PDB file of C-alpha atoms in Angstrom:
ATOM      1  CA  UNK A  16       6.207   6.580 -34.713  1.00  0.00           C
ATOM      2  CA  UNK A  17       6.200   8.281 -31.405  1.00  0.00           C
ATOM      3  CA  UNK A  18       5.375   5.572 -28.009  1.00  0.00           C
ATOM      4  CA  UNK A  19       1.805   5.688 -27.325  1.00  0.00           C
ATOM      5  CA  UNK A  20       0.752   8.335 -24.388  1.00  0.00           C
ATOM      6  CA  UNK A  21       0.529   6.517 -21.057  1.00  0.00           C
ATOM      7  CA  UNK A  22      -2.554   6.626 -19.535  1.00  0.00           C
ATOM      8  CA  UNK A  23      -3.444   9.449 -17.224  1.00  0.00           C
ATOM      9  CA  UNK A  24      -4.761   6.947 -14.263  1.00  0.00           C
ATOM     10  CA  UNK A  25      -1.356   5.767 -14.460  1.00  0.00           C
ATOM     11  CA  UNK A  26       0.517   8.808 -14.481  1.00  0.00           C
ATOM     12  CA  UNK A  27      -1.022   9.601 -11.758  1.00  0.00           C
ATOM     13  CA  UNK A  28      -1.026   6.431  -9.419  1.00  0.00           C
ATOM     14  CA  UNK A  29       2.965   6.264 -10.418  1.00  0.00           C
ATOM     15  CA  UNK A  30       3.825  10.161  -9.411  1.00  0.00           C
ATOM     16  CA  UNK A  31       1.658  10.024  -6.150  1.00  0.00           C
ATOM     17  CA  UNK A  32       3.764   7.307  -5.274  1.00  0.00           C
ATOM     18  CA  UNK A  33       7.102   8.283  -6.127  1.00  0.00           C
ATOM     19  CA  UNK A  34       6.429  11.971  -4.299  1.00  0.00           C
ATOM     20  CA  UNK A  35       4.003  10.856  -1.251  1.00  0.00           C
ATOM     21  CA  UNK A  36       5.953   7.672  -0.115  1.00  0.00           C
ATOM     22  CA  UNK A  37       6.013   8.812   3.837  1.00  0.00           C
ATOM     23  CA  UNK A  38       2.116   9.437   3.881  1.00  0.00           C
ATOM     24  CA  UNK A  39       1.304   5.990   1.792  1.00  0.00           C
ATOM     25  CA  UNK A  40       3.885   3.978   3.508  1.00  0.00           C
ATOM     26  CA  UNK A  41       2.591   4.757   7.033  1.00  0.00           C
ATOM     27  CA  UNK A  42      -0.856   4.153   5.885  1.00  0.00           C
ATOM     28  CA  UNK A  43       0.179   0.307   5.945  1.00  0.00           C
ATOM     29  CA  UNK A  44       2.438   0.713   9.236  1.00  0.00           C
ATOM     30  CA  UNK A  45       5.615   0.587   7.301  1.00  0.00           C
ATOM     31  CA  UNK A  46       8.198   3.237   9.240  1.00  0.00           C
ATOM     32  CA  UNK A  47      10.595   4.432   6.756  1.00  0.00           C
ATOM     33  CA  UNK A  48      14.130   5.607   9.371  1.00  0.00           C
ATOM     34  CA  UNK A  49      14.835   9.336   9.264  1.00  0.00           C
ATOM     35  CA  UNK A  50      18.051   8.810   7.729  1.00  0.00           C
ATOM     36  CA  UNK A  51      16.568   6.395   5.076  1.00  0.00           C
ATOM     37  CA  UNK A  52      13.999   8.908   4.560  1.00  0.00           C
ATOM     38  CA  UNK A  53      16.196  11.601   4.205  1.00  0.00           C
ATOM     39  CA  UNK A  54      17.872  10.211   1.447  1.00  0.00           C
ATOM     40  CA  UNK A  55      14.594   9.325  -0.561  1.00  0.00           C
ATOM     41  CA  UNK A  56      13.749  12.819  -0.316  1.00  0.00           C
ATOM     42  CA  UNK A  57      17.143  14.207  -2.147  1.00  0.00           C
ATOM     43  CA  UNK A  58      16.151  11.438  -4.672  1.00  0.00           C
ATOM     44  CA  UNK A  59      12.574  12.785  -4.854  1.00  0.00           C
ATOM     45  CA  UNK A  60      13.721  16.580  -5.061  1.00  0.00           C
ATOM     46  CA  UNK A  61      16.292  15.817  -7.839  1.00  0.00           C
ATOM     47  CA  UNK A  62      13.831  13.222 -10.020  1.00  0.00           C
ATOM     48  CA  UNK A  63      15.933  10.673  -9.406  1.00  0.00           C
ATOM     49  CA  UNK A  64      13.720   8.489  -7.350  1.00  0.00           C
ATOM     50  CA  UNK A  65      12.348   5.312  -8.646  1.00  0.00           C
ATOM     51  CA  UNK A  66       9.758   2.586  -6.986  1.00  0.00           C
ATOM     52  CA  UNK A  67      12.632   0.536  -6.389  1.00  0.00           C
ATOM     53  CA  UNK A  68      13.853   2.854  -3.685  1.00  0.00           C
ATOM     54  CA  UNK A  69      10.674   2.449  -1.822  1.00  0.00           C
ATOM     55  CA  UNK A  70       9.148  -0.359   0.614  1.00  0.00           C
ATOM     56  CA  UNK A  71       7.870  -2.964  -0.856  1.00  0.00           C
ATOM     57  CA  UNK A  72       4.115  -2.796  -0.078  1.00  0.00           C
ATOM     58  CA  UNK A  73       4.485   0.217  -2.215  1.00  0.00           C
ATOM     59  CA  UNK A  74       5.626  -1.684  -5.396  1.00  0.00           C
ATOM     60  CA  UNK A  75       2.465  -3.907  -5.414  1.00  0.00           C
ATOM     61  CA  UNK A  76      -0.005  -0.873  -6.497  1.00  0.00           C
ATOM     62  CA  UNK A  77       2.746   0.825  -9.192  1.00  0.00           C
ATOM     63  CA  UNK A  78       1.968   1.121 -12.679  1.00  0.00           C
ATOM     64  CA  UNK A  79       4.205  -1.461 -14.165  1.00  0.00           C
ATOM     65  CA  UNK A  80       4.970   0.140 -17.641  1.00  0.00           C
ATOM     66  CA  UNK A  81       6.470   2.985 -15.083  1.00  0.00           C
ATOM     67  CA  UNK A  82       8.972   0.250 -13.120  1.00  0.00           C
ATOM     68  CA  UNK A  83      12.388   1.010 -13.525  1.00  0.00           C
ATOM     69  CA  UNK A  84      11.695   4.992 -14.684  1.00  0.00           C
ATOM     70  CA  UNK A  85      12.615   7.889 -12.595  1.00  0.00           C
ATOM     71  CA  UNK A  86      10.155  10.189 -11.553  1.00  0.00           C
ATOM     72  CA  UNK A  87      11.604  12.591 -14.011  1.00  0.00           C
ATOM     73  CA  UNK A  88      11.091   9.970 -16.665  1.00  0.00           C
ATOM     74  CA  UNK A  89       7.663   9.865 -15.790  1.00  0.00           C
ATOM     75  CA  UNK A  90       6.672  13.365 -15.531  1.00  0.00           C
ATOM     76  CA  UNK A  91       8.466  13.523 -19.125  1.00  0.00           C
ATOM     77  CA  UNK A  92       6.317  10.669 -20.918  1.00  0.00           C
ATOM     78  CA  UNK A  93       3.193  12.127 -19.034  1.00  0.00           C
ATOM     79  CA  UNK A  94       3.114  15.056 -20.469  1.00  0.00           C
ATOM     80  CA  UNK A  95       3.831  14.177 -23.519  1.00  0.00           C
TER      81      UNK A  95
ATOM     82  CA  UNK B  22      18.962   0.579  -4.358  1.00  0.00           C
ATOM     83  CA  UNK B  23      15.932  -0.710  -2.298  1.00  0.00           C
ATOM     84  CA  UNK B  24      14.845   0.817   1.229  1.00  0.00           C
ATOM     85  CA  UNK B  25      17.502  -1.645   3.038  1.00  0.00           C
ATOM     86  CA  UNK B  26      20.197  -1.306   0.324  1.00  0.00           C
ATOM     87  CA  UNK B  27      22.422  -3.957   2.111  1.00  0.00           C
ATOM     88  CA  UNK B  28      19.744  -6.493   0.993  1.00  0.00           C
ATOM     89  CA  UNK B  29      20.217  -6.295  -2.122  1.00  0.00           C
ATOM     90  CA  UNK B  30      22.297  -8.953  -3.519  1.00  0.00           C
ATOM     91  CA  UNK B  31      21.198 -11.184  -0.808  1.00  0.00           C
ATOM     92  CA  UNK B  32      21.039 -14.731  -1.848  1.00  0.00           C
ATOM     93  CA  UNK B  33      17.717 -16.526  -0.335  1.00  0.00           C
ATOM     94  CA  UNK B  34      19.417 -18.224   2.243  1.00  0.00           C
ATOM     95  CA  UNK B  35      21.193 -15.173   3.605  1.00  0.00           C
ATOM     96  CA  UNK B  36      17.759 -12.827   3.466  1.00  0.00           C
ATOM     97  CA  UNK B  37      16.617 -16.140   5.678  1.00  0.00           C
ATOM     98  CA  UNK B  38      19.071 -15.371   8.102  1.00  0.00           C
ATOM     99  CA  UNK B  39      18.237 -11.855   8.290  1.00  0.00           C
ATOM    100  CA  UNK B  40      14.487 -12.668   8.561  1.00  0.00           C
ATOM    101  CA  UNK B  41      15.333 -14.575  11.782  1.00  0.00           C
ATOM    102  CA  UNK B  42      17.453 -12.470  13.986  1.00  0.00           C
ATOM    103  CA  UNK B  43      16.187  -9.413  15.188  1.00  0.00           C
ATOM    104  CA  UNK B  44      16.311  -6.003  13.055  1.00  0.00           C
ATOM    105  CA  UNK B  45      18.691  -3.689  12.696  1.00  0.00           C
ATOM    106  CA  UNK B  46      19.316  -1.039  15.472  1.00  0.00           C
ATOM    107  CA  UNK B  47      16.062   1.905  15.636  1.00  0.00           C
ATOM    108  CA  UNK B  48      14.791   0.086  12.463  1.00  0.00           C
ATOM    109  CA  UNK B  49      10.788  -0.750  12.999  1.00  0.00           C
ATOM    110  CA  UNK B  50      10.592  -5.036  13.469  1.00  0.00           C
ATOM    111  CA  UNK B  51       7.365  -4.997  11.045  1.00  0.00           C
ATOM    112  CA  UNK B  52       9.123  -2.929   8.641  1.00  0.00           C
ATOM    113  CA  UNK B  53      12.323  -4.724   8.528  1.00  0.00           C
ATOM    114  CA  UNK B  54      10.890  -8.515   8.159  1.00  0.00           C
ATOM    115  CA  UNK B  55       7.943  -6.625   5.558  1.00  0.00           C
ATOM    116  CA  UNK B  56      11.103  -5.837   3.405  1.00  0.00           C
ATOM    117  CA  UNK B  57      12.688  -8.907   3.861  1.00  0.00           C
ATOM    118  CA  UNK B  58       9.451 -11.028   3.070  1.00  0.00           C
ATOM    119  CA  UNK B  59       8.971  -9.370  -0.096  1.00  0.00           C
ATOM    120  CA  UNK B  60      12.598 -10.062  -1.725  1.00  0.00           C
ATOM    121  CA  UNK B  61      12.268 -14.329  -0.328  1.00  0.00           C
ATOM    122  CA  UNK B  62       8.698 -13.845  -2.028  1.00  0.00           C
ATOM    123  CA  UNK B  63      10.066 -13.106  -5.190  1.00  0.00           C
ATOM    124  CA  UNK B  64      12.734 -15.455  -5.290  1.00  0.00           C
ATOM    125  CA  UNK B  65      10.655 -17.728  -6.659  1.00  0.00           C
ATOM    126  CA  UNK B  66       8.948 -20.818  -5.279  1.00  0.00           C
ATOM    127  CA  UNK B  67      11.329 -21.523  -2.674  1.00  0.00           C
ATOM    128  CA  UNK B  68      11.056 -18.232  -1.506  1.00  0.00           C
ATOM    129  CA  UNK B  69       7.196 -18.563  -1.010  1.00  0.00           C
ATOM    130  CA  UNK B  70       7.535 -22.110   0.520  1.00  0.00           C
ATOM    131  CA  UNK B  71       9.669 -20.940   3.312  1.00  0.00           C
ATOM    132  CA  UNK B  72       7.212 -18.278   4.193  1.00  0.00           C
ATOM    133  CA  UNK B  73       4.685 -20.243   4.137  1.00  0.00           C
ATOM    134  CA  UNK B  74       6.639 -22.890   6.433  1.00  0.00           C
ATOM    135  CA  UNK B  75       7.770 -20.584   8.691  1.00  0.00           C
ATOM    136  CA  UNK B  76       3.900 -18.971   9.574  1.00  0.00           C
ATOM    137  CA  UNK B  77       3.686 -21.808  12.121  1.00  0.00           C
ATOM    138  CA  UNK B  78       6.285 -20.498  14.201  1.00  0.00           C
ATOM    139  CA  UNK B  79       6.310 -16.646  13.436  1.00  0.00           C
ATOM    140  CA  UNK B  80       5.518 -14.000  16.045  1.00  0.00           C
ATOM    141  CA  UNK B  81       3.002 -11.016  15.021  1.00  0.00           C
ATOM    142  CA  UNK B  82       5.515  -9.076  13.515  1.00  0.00           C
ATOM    143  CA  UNK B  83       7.226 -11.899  11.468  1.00  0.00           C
ATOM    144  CA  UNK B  84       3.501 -13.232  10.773  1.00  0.00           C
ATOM    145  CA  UNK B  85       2.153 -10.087   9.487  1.00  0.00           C
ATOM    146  CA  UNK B  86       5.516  -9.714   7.249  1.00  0.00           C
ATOM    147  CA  UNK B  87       5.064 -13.032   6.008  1.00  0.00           C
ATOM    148  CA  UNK B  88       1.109 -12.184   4.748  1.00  0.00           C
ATOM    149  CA  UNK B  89       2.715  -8.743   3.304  1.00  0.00           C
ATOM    150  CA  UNK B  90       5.440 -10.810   1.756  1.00  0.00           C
ATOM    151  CA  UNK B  91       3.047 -13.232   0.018  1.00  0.00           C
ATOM    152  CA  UNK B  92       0.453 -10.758  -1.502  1.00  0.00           C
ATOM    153  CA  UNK B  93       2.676  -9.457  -3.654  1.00  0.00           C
ATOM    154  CA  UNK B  94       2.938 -12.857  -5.380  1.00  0.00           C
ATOM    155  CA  UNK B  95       0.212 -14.959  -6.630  1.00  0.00           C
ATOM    156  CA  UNK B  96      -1.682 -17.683  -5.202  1.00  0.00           C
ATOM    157  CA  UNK B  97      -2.993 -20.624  -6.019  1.00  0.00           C
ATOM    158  CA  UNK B  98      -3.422 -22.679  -2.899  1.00  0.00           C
ATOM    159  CA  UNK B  99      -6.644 -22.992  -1.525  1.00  0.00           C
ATOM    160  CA  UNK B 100      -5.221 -23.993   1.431  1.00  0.00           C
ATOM    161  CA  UNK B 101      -3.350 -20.997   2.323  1.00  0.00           C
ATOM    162  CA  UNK B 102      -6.253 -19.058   1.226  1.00  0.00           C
ATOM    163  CA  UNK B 103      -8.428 -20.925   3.727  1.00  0.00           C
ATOM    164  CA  UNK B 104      -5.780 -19.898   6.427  1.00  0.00           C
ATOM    165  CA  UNK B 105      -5.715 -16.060   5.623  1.00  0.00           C
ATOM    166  CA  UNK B 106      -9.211 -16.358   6.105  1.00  0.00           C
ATOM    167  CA  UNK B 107      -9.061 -18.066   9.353  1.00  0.00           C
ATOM    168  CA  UNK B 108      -6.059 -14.748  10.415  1.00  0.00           C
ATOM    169  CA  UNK B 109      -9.119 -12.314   9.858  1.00  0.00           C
ATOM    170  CA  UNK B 110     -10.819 -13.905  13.782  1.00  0.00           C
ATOM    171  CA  UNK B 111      -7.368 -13.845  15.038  1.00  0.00           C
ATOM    172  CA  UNK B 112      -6.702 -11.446  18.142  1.00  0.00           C
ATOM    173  CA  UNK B 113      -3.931  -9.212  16.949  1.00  0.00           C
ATOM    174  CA  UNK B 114      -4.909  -6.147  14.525  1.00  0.00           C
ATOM    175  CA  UNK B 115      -1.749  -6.128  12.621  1.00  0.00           C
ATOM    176  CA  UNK B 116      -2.368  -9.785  11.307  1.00  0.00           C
ATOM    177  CA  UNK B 117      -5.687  -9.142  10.709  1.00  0.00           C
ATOM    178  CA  UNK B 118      -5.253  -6.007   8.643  1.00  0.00           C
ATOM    179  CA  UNK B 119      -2.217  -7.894   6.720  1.00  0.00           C
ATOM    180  CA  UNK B 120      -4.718 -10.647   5.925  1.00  0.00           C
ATOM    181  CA  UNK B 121      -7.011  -8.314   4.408  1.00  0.00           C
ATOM    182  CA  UNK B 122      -4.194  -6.911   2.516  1.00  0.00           C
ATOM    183  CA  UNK B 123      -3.360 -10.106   0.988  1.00  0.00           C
ATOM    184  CA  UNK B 124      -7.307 -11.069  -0.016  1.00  0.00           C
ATOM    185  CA  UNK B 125      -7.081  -7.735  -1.544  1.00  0.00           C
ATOM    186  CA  UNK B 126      -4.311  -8.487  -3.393  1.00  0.00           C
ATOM    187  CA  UNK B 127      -5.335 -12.187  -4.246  1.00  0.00           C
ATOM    188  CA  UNK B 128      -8.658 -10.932  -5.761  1.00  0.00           C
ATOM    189  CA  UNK B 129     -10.469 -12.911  -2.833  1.00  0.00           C
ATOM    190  CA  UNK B 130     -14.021 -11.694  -3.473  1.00  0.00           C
ATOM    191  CA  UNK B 131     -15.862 -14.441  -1.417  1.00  0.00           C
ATOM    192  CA  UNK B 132     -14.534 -13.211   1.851  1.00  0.00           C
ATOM    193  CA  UNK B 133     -16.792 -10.331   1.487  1.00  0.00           C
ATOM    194  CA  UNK B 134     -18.762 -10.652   4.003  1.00  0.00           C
ATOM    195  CA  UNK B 135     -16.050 -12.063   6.590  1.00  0.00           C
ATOM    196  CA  UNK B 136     -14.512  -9.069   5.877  1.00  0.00           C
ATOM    197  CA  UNK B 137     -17.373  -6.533   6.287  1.00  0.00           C
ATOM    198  CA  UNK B 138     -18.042  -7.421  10.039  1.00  0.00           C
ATOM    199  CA  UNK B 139     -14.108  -6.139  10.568  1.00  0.00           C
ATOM    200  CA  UNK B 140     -15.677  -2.509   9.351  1.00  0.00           C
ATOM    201  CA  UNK B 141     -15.704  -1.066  12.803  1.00  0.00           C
ATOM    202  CA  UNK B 142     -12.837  -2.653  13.955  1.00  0.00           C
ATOM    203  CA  UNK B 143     -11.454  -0.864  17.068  1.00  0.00           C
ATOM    204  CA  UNK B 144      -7.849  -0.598  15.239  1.00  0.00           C
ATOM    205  CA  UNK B 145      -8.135   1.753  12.684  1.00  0.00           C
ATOM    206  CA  UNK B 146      -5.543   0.378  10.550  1.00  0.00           C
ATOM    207  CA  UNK B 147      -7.761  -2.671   9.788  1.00  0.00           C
ATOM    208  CA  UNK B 148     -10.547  -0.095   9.061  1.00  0.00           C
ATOM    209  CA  UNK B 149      -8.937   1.580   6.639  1.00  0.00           C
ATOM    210  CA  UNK B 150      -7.715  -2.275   4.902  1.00  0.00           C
ATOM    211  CA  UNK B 151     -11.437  -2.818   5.017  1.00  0.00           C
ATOM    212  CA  UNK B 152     -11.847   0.695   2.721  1.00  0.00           C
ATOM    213  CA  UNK B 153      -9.043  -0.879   0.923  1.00  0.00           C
ATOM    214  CA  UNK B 154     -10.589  -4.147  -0.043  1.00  0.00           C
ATOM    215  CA  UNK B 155     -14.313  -3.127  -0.911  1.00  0.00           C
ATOM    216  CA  UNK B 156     -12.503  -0.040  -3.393  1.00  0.00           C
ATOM    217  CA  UNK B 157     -10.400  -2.796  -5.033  1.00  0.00           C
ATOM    218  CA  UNK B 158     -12.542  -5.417  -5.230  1.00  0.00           C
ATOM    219  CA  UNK B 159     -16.452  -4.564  -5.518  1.00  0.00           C
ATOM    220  CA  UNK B 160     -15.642  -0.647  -6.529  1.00  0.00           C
ATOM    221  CA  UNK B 161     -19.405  -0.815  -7.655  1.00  0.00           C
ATOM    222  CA  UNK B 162     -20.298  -0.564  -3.607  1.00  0.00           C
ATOM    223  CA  UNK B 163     -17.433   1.185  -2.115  1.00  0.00           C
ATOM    224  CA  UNK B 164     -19.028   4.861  -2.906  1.00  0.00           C
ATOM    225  CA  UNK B 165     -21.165   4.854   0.380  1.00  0.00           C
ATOM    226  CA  UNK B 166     -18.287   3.270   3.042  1.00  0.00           C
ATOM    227  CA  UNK B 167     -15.830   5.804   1.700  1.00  0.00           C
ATOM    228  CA  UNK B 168     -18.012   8.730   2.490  1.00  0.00           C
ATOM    229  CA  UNK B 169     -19.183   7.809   5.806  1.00  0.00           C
ATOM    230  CA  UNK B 170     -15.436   7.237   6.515  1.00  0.00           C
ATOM    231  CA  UNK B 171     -14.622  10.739   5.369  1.00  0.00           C
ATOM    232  CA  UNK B 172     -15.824  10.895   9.278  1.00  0.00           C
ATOM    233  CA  UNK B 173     -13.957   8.628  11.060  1.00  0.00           C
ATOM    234  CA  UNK B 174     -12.293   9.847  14.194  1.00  0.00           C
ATOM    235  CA  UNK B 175      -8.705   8.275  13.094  1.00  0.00           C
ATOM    236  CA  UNK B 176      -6.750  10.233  10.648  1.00  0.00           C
ATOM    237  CA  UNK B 177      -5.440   6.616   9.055  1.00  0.00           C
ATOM    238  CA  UNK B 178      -9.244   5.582   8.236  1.00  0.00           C
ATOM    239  CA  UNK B 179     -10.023   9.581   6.635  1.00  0.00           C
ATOM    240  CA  UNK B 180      -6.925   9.211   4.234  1.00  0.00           C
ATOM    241  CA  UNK B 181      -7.357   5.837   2.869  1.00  0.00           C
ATOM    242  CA  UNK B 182     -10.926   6.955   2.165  1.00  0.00           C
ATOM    243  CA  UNK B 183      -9.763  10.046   0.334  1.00  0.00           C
ATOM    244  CA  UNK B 184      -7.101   7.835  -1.502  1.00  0.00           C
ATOM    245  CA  UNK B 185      -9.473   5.379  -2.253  1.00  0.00           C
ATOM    246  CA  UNK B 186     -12.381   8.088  -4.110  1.00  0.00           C
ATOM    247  CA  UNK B 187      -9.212   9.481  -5.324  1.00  0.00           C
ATOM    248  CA  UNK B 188      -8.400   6.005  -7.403  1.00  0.00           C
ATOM    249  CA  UNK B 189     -12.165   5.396  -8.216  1.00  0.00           C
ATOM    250  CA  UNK B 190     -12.432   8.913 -10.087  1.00  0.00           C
ATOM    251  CA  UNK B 191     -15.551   9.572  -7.543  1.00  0.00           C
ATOM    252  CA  UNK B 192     -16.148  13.082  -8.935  1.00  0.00           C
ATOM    253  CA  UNK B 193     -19.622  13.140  -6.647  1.00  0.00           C
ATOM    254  CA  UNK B 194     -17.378  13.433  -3.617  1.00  0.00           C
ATOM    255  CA  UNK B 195     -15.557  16.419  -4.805  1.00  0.00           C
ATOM    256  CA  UNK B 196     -18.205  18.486  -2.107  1.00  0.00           C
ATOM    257  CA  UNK B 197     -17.223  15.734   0.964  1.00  0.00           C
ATOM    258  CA  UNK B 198     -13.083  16.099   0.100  1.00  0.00           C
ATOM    259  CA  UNK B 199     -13.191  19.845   0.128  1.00  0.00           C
ATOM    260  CA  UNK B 200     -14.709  19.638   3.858  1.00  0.00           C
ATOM    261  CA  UNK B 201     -11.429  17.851   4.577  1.00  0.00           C
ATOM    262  CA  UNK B 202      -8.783  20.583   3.484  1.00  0.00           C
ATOM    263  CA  UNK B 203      -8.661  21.748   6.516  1.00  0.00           C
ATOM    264  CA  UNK B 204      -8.258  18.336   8.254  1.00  0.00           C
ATOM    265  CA  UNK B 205      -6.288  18.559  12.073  1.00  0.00           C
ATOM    266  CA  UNK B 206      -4.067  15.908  10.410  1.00  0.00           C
ATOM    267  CA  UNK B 207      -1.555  16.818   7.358  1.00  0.00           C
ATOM    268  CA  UNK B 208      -1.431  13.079   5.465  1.00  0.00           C
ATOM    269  CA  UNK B 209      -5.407  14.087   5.467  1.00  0.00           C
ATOM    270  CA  UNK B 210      -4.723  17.322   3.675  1.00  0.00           C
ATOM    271  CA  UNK B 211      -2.294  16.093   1.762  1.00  0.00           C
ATOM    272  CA  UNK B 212      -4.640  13.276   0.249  1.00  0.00           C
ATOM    273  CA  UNK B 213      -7.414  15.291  -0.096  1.00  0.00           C
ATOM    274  CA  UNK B 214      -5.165  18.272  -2.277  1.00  0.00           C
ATOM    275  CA  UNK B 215      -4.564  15.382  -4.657  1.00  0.00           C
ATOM    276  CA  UNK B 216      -7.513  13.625  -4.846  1.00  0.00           C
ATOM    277  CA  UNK B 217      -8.908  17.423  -5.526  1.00  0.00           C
ATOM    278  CA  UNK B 218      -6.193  17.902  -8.668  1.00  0.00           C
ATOM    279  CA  UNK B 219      -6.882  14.633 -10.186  1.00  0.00           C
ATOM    280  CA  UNK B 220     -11.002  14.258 -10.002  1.00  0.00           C
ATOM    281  CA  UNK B 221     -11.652  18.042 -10.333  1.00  0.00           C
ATOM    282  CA  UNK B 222     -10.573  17.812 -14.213  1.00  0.00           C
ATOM    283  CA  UNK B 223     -12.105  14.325 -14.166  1.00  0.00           C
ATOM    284  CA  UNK B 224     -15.717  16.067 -14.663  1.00  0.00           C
ATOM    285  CA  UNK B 225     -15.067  17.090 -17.821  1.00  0.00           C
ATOM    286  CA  UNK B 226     -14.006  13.226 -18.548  1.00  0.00           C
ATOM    287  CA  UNK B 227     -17.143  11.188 -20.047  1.00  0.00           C
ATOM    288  CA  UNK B 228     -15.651   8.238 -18.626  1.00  0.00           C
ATOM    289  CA  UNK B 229     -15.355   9.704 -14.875  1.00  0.00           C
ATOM    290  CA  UNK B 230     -17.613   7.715 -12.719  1.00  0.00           C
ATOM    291  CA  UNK B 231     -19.592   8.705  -9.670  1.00  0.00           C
ATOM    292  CA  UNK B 232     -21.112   7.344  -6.882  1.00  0.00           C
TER     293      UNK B 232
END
């Protein structure tokens, strides 16, 4: 039997995350560095990235059934 | 891999030792001890009792990471919850917004109405933890503060109210966000493109709610 489809609130609150980190971190004073942020951003462009990669304030609002997936995991099992 | 990947694999008494020296060169002080507070956090309970410990000594930057630290593990001391309370009269906006952050994200609904005098707060960082806290917590009267802060002069205070209708499916506001997509500040746009994408199919959702 095919997993269940996640729910779309979740898909959504997880991908935000994973592609707006800059915006949303600075929104709670948290200053990624430019090299740091640089890097996130080749993880971002290549799905790659995960909440792990992020600050932690970050973590606290992420869909947990989403946790240790890549982005591209994500957008997979979303559109499912 | 975390944002300070030489953290890591940092026992707790070595992320201790980080946590009291100063950060790393360019790296922001609130920033650095925020990441470090969240790993002794979720070490476990000796993790949280050092934070707690060390709140008597911090500075504002080691005090706000320590509140940051903490809400992202749960509570049960009413005692602690009595101070976080007490942070929200305290002098220094970053401590104060942190200390919303943490009732936030301890479900604290009775300090409602501590928390509604910070509304127009002169730092618009706690105004925007104020949006944060009525969303979260009473969503059922957030509808009203999150338009009228659509108007704010800070660009922090129109984005977390654009985020915020964004995670409350507030289709009604659809007109209000579309004013803002031409906003003089890009994390504005940005929010408001999204929040556009996700509620403007949300009106064909029965279960989409409204203001």
């Amino acid at each position: 039997m095919p997993p269940d489809k996640p729910f779309i609130e979740h898909c959504r609150a997880a991908i935000k995350i994973l592609m707006q980190y800059e915006r949303l971190a600075s929104k709670y004073r948290v200053r990624i560095n430019p090299e740091r942020l640089s890097e996130l951003n080749r993880l971002r462009d290549n799905g790659q990235i995960t909440v792990y990669h992020l600050p932690g304030t970050l973590r606290v609002a992420f869909p947990g059934e989403f946790i240790a997936k890549t982005l591209g995991e994500i957008r997979k099992l979303c559109e499912m | 891999m975390s944002l300070y990947p030489e953290f890591d694999n940092l026992t707790l008494e070595a992320l201790l030792v980080r946590f009291n020296n100063p950060p790393t060169q360019d790296e922001d002080p609130f920033t650095f001890y925020s990441e470090l507070s969240f790993l002794m956090a979720n070490k476990g309970a000796d993790g949280v009792r050092f934070l707690q410990t060390a709140i008597d000594q911090a500075d504002t930057e080691h005090l706000a990471a320590i509140l940051t630290g903490l809400s992202s593990v749960p509570s049960s001391s009413a005692a602690f919850k009595a101070r976080v309370i007490a942070y929200l009269n305290d002098s220094r906006p970053l401590v104060i917004s942190e200390a919303i952050t943490w009732l936030s994200r301890q479900n604290v609904k009775d300090a409602l109405d501590r928390v509604l005098t910070l509304q127009h707060h002169v730092d618009p960082y706690v105004r925007a933890r104020v949006l944060d806290y009525i969303s979260q917590l009473f969503p059922e009267r957030a509808y009203e503060p999150l338009i009228q802060a659509l108007d704010d002069p800070h660009f922090i205070v129109r984005e977390s109210a654009v985020d915020n209708l964004d995670e409350l499916n507030a289709v009604e506001a659809i007109p209000h966000l579309r004013s803002l997509l031409a906003d003089l500040h890009p994390h504005v746009r940005q929010a408001v493109e999204t929040a556009l994408e996700h509620l403007t199919p949300e009106i064909q959702r029965p279960n989409a709610i409204s203001g």
